[in-house]
mmCIF file of C-alpha atoms and ligand atoms in Angstrom:
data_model
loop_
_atom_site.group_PDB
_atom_site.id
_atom_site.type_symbol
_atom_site.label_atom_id
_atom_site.label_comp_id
_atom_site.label_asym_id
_atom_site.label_seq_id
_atom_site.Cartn_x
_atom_site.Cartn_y
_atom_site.Cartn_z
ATOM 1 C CA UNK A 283 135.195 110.469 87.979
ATOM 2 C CA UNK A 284 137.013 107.182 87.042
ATOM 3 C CA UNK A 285 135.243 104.414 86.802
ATOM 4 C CA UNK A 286 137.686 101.459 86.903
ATOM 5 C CA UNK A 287 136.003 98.814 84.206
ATOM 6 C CA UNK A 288 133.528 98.410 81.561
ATOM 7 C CA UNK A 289 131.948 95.297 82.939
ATOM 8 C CA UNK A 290 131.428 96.923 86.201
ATOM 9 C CA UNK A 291 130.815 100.889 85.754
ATOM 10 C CA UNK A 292 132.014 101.641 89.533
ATOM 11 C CA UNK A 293 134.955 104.042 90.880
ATOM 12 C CA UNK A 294 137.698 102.350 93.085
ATOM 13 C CA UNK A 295 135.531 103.214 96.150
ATOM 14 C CA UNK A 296 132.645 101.432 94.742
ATOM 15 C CA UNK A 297 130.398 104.243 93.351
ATOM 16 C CA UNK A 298 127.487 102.700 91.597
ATOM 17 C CA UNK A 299 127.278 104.408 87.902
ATOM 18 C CA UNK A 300 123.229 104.806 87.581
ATOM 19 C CA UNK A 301 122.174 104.635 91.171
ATOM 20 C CA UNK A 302 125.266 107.170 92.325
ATOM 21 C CA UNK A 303 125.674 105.370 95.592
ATOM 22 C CA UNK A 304 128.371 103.480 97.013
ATOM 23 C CA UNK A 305 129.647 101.110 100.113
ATOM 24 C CA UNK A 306 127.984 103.095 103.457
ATOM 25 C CA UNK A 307 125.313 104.835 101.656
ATOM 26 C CA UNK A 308 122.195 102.289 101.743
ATOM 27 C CA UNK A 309 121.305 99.789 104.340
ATOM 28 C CA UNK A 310 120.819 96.320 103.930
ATOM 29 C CA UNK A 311 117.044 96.535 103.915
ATOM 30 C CA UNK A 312 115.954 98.966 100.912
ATOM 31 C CA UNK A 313 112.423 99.776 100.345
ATOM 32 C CA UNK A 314 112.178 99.898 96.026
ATOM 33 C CA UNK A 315 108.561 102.073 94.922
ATOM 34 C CA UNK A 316 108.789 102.524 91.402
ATOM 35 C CA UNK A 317 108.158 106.371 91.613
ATOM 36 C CA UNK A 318 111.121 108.467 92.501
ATOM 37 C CA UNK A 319 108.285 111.560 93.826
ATOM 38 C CA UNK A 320 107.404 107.913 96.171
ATOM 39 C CA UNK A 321 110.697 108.511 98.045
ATOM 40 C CA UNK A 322 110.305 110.820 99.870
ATOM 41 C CA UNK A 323 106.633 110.334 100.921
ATOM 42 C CA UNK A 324 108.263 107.194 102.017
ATOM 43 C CA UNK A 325 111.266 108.603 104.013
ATOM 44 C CA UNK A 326 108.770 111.009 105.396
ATOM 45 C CA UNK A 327 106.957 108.040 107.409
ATOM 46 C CA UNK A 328 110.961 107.400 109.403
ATOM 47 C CA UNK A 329 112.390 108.522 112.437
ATOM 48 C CA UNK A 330 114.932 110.119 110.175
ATOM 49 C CA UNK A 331 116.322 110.008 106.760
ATOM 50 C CA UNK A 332 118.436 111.971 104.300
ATOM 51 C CA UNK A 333 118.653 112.156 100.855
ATOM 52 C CA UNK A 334 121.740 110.192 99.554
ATOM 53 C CA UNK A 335 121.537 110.419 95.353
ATOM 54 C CA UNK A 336 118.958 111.301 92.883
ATOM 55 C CA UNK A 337 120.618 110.191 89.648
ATOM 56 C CA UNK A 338 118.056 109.026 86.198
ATOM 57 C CA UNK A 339 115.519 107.672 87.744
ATOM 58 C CA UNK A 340 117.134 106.213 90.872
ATOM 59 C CA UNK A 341 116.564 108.574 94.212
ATOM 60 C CA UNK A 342 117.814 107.012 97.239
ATOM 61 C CA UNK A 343 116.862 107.913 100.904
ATOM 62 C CA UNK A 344 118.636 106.350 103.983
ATOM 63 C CA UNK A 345 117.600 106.648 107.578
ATOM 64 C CA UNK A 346 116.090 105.086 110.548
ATOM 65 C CA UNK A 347 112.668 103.343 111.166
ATOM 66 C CA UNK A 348 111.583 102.530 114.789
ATOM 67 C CA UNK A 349 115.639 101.784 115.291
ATOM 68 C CA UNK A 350 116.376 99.739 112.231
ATOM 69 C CA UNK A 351 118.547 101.101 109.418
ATOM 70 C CA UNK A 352 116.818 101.544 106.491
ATOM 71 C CA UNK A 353 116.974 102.834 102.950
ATOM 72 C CA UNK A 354 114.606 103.621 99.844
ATOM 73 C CA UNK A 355 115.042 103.428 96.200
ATOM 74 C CA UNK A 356 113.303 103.970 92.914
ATOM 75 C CA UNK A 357 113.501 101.863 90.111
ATOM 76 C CA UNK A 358 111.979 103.607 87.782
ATOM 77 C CA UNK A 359 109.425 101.634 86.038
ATOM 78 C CA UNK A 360 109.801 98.107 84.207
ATOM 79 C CA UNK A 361 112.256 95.678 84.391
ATOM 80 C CA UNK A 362 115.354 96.809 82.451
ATOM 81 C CA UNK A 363 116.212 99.988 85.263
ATOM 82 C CA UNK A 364 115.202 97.662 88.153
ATOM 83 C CA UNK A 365 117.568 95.140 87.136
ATOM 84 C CA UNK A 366 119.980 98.036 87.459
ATOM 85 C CA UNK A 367 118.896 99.153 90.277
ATOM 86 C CA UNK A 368 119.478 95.463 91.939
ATOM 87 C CA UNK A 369 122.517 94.727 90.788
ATOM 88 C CA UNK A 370 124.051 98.066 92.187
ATOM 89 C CA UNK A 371 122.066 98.222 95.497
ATOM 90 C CA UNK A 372 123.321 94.794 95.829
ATOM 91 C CA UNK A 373 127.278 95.131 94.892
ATOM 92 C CA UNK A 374 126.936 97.987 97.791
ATOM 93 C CA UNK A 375 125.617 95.390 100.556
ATOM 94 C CA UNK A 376 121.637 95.361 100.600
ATOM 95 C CA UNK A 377 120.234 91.809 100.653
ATOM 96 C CA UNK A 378 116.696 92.533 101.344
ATOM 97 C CA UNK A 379 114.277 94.277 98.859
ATOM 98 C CA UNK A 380 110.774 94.498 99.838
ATOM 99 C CA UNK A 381 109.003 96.930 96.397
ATOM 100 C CA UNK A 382 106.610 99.623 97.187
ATOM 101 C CA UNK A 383 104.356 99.807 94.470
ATOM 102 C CA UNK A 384 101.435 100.642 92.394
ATOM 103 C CA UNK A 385 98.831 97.895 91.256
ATOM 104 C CA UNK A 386 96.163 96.680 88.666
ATOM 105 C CA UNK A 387 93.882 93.912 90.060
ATOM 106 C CA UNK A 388 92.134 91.587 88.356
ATOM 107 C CA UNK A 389 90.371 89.467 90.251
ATOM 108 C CA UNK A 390 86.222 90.680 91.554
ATOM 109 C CA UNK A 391 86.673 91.584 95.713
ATOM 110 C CA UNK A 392 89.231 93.847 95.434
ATOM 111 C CA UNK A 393 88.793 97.223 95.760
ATOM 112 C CA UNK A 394 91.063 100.627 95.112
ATOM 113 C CA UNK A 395 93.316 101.616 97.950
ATOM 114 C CA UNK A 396 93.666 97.929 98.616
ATOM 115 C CA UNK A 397 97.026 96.022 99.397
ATOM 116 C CA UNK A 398 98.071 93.108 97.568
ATOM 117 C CA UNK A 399 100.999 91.403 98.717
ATOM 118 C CA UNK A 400 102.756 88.960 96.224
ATOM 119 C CA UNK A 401 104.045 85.606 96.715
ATOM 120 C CA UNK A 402 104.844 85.317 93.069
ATOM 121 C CA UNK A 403 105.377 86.762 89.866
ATOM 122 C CA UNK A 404 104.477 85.693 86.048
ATOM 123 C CA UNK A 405 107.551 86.956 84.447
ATOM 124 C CA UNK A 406 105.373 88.402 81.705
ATOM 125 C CA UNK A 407 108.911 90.797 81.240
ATOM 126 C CA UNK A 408 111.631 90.740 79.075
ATOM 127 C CA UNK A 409 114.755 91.507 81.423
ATOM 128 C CA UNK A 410 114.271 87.692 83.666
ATOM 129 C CA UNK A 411 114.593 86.357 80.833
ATOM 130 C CA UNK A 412 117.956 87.604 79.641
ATOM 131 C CA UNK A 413 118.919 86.640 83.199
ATOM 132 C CA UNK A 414 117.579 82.699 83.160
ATOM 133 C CA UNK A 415 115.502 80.467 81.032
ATOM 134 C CA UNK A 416 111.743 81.182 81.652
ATOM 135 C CA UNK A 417 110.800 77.952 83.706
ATOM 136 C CA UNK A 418 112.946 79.114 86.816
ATOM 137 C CA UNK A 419 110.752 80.859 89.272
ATOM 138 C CA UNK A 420 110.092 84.176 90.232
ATOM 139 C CA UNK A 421 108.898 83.702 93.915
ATOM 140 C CA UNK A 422 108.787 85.867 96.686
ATOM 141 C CA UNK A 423 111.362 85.199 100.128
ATOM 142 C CA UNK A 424 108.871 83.511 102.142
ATOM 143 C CA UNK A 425 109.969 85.839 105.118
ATOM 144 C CA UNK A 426 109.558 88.953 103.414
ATOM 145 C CA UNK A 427 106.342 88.054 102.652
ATOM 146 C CA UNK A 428 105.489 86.725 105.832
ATOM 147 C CA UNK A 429 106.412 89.818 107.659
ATOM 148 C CA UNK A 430 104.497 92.050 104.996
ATOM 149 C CA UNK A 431 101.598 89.979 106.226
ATOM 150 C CA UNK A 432 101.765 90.655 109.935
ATOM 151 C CA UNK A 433 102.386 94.033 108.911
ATOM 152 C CA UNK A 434 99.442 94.266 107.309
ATOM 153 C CA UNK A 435 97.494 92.644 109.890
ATOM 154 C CA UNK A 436 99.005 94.983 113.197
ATOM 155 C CA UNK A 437 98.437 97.479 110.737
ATOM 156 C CA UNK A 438 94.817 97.082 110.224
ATOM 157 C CA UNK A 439 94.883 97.445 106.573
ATOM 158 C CA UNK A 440 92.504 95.679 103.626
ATOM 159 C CA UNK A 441 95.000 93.730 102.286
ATOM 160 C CA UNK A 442 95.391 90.499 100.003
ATOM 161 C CA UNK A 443 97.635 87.851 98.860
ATOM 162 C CA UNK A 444 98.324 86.744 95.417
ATOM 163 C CA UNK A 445 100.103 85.969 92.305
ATOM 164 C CA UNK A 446 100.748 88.826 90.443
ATOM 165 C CA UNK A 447 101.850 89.505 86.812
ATOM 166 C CA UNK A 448 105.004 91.916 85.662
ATOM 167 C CA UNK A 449 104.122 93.202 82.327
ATOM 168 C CA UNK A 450 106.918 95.299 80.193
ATOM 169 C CA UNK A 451 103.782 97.136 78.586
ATOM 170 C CA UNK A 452 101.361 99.205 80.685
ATOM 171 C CA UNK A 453 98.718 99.857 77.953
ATOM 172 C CA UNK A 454 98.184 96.956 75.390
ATOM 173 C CA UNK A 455 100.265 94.379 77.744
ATOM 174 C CA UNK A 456 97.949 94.880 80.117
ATOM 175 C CA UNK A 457 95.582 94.287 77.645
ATOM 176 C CA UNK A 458 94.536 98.301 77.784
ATOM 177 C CA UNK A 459 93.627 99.444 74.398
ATOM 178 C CA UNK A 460 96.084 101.475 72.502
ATOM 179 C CA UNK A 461 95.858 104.957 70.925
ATOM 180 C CA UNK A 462 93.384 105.038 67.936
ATOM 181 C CA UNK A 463 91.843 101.887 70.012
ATOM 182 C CA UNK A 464 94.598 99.517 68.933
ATOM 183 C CA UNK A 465 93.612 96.199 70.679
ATOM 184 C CA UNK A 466 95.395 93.087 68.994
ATOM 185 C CA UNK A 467 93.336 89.790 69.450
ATOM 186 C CA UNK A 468 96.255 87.910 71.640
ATOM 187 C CA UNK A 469 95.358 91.387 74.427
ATOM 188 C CA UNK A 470 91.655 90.655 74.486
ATOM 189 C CA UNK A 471 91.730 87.501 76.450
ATOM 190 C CA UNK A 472 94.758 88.214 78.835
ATOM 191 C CA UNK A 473 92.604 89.412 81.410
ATOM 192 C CA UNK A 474 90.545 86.799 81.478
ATOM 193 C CA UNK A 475 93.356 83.628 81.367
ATOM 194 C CA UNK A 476 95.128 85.374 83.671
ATOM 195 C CA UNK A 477 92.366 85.723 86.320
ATOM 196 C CA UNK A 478 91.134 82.184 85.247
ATOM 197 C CA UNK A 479 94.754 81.300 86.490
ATOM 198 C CA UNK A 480 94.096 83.314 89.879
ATOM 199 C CA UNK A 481 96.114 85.761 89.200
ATOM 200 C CA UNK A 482 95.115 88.819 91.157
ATOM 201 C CA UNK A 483 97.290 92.231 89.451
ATOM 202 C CA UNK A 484 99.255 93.543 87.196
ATOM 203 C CA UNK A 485 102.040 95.798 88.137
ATOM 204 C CA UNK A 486 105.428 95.903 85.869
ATOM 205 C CA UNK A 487 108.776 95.328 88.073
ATOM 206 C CA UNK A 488 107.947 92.186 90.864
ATOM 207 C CA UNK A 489 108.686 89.262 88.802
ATOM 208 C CA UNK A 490 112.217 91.006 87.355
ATOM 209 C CA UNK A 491 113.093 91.669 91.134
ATOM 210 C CA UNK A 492 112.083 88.015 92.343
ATOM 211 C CA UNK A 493 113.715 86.555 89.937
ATOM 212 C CA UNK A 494 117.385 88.486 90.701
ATOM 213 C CA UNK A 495 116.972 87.776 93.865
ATOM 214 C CA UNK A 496 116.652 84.180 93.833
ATOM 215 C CA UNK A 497 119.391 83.933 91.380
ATOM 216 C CA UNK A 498 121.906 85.925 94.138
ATOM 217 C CA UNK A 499 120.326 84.239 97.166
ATOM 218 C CA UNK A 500 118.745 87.926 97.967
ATOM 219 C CA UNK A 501 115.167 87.870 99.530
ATOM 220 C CA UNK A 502 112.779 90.304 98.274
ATOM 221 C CA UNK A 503 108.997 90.540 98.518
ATOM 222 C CA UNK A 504 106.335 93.282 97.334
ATOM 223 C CA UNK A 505 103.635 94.943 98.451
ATOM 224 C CA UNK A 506 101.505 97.275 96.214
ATOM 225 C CA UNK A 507 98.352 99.674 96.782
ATOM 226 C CA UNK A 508 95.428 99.159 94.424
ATOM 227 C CA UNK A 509 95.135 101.913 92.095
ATOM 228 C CA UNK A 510 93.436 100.611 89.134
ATOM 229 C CA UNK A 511 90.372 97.994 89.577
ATOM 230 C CA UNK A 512 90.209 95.870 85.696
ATOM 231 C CA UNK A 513 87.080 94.742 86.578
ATOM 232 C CA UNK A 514 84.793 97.720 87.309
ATOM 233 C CA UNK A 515 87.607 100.283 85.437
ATOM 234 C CA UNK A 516 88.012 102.248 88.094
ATOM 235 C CA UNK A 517 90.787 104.062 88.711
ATOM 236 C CA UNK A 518 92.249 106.278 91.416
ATOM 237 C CA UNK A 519 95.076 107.148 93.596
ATOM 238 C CA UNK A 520 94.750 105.372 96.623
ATOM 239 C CA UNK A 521 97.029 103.397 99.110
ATOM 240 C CA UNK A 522 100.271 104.598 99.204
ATOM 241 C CA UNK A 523 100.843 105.753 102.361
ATOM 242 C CA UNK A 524 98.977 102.298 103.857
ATOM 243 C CA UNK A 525 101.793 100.272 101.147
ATOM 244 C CA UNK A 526 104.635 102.589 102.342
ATOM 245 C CA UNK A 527 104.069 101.642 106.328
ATOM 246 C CA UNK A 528 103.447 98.222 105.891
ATOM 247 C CA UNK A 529 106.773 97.843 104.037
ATOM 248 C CA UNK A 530 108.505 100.096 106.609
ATOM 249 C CA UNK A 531 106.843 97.835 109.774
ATOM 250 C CA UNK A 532 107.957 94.402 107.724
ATOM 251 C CA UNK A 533 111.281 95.768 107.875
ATOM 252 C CA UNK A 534 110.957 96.422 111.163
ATOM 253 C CA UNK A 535 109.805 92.456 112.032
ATOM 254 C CA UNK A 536 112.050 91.108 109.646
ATOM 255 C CA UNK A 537 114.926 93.395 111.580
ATOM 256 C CA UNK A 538 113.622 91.259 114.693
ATOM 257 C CA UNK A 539 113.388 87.687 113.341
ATOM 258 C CA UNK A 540 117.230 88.069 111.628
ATOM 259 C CA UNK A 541 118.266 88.762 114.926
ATOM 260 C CA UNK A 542 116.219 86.016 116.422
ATOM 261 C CA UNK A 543 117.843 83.376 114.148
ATOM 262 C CA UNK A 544 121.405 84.969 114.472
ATOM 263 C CA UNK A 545 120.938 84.616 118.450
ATOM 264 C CA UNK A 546 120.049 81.233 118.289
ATOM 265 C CA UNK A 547 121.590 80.266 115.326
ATOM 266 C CA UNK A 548 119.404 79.416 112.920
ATOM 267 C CA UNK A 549 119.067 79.893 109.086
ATOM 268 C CA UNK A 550 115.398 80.166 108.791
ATOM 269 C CA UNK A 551 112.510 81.786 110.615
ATOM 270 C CA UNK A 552 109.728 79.555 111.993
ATOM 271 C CA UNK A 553 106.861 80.555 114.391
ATOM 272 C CA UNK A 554 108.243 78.815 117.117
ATOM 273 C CA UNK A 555 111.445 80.069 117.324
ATOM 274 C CA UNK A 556 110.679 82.219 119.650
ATOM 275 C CA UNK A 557 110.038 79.533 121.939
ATOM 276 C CA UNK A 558 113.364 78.524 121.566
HETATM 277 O O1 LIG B 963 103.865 102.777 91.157
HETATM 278 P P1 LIG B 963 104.995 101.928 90.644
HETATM 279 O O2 LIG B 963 105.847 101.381 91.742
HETATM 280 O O3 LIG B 963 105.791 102.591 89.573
HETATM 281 O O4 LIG B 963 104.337 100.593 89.985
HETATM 282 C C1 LIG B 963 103.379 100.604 88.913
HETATM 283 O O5 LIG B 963 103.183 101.894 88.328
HETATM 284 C C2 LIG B 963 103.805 101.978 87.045
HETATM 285 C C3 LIG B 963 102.738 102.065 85.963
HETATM 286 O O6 LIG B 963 101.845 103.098 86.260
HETATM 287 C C4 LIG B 963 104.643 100.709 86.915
HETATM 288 O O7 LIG B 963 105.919 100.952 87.444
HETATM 289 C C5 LIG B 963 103.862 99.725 87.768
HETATM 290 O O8 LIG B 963 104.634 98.632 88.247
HETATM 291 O O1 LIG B 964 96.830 99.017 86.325
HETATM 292 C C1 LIG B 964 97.952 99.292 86.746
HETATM 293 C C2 LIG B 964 98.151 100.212 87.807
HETATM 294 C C3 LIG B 964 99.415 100.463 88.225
HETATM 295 N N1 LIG B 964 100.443 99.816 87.616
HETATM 296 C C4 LIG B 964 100.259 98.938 86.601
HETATM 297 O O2 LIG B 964 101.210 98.375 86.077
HETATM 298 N N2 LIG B 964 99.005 98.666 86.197
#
């Protein structure tokens, strides 16, 4: 295989190096769980699908869902193989990211097998930041996240809404002790300024996405099922599927209001467009 540049590790058709996909393969809406074994519990939720690559960590799934074209990949977990997995979904023609993930909360009311949507990120990573000085924001596309709500809400699921925090560390960055009960005193009140700062989860790839997308004018959004619960340590595996369709049916409504605003020519969605 010849890849035709350092700087951009793709063959002459476009063949992504890590994510083994190229132009055709993925459609412009791609569903991103961190879990590759996520894929295809996702795909299995479509009208149809097919696996396209499963290269590293990156397995990619395209099909249909209720009509729309739609694809899913992993990212692996943390920032550095999301980045990745952005940049090459994106040099390949997707432009709308919605992640599928796993959560921590924080805040008291939530409970396990929850949904927490996020409108933001703390960019509590690493890879942003060799992207763009720290101040710029890692925010959510206000549609994405606005069809993950009415989603969640035809759906029927517990859901909430929230700011939540990308970590690079799962254990002591998420102010978990480490092994031998390694706790250093800057861990032992994240917790607590965080949810002090409403903050409602931790989770380890949102802000990272966010903030590549609003650097390449991409909209993304997230949506993550409640496995771990800080506040009564709890922890369980519950939510996935309920994550997985919500993401699936936002695609679905987002698939409705692009073609809404192309009709009538408008750049943004608004609720009374449909009026128009
Ligand atoms: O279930 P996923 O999508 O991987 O998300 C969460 O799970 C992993 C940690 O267990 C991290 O990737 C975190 O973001
Ligand atoms: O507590 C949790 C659970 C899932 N993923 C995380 O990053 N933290």
């Amino acid at each position: 295989m010849k890849f035709v540049s350092a700087d951009r590790p793709q063959t002459e058709e476009g063949y992504q190096y890590h994510i083994a996909c190229k132009p055709g393969d993925v459609a412009r809406y791609v569903l991103l769980p961190g879990d590759p074994e996520r894929v295809p519990k996702i795909s299995a939720l479509w009208d149809e699908a097919k696996e396209i690559a499963f290269h590293r960590e990156y397995r990619t799934h395209t099909g249909k869902y209720k009509g729309i074209p739609i694809s899913v990949t992993s990212t692996g977990i943390g920032g550095p193989s999301t980045a990745i997995a952005i940049e090459e979904l994106a040099a390949i023609g997707a432009d709308t990211f919605i992640r599928v993930g796993s959560t921590g909360a924080i805040q008291p009311g939530i409970e396990i097998g929850d949904l927490i949507i996020a409108k933001a990120a703390v960019r509590l990573e690493g890879t942003s930041k060799q992207y763009v000085r720290i101040e710029y924001p890692a925010s959510a596309d206000y549609e994405v996240t606005l069809a993950l709500i009415e989603a969640a809400e035809t759906l029927g699921v517990r859901y909430h809404v929230g700011i939540t925090a990308s970590t690079d560390s799962f254990y002591v960055g998420q102010a978990r002790p480490g092994l031998n009960g390694y706790f250093p005193s800057f861990a032992k009140h994240l917790i607590d300024d965080l949810r002090q700062a409403k903050v409602t989860n931790f989770e380890m790839e949102a802000a990272t996405l966010f903030t590549l997308a609003n650097i390449y004018g991409l909209r993304a959004g997230c949506v993550c099922a409640v496995f771990a619960n800080r506040v009564t340590n709890e922890f369980g595996k519950a939510g996935e599927k309920e994550a997985a369709l919500v993401a699936s049916e936002a695609v679905k409504i987002l698939a409705e209001w692009d073609e809404e605003k192309e009709k009538k020519g408008k750049k943004y969605w608004f609720p009374s467009l449909r009026k128009l």
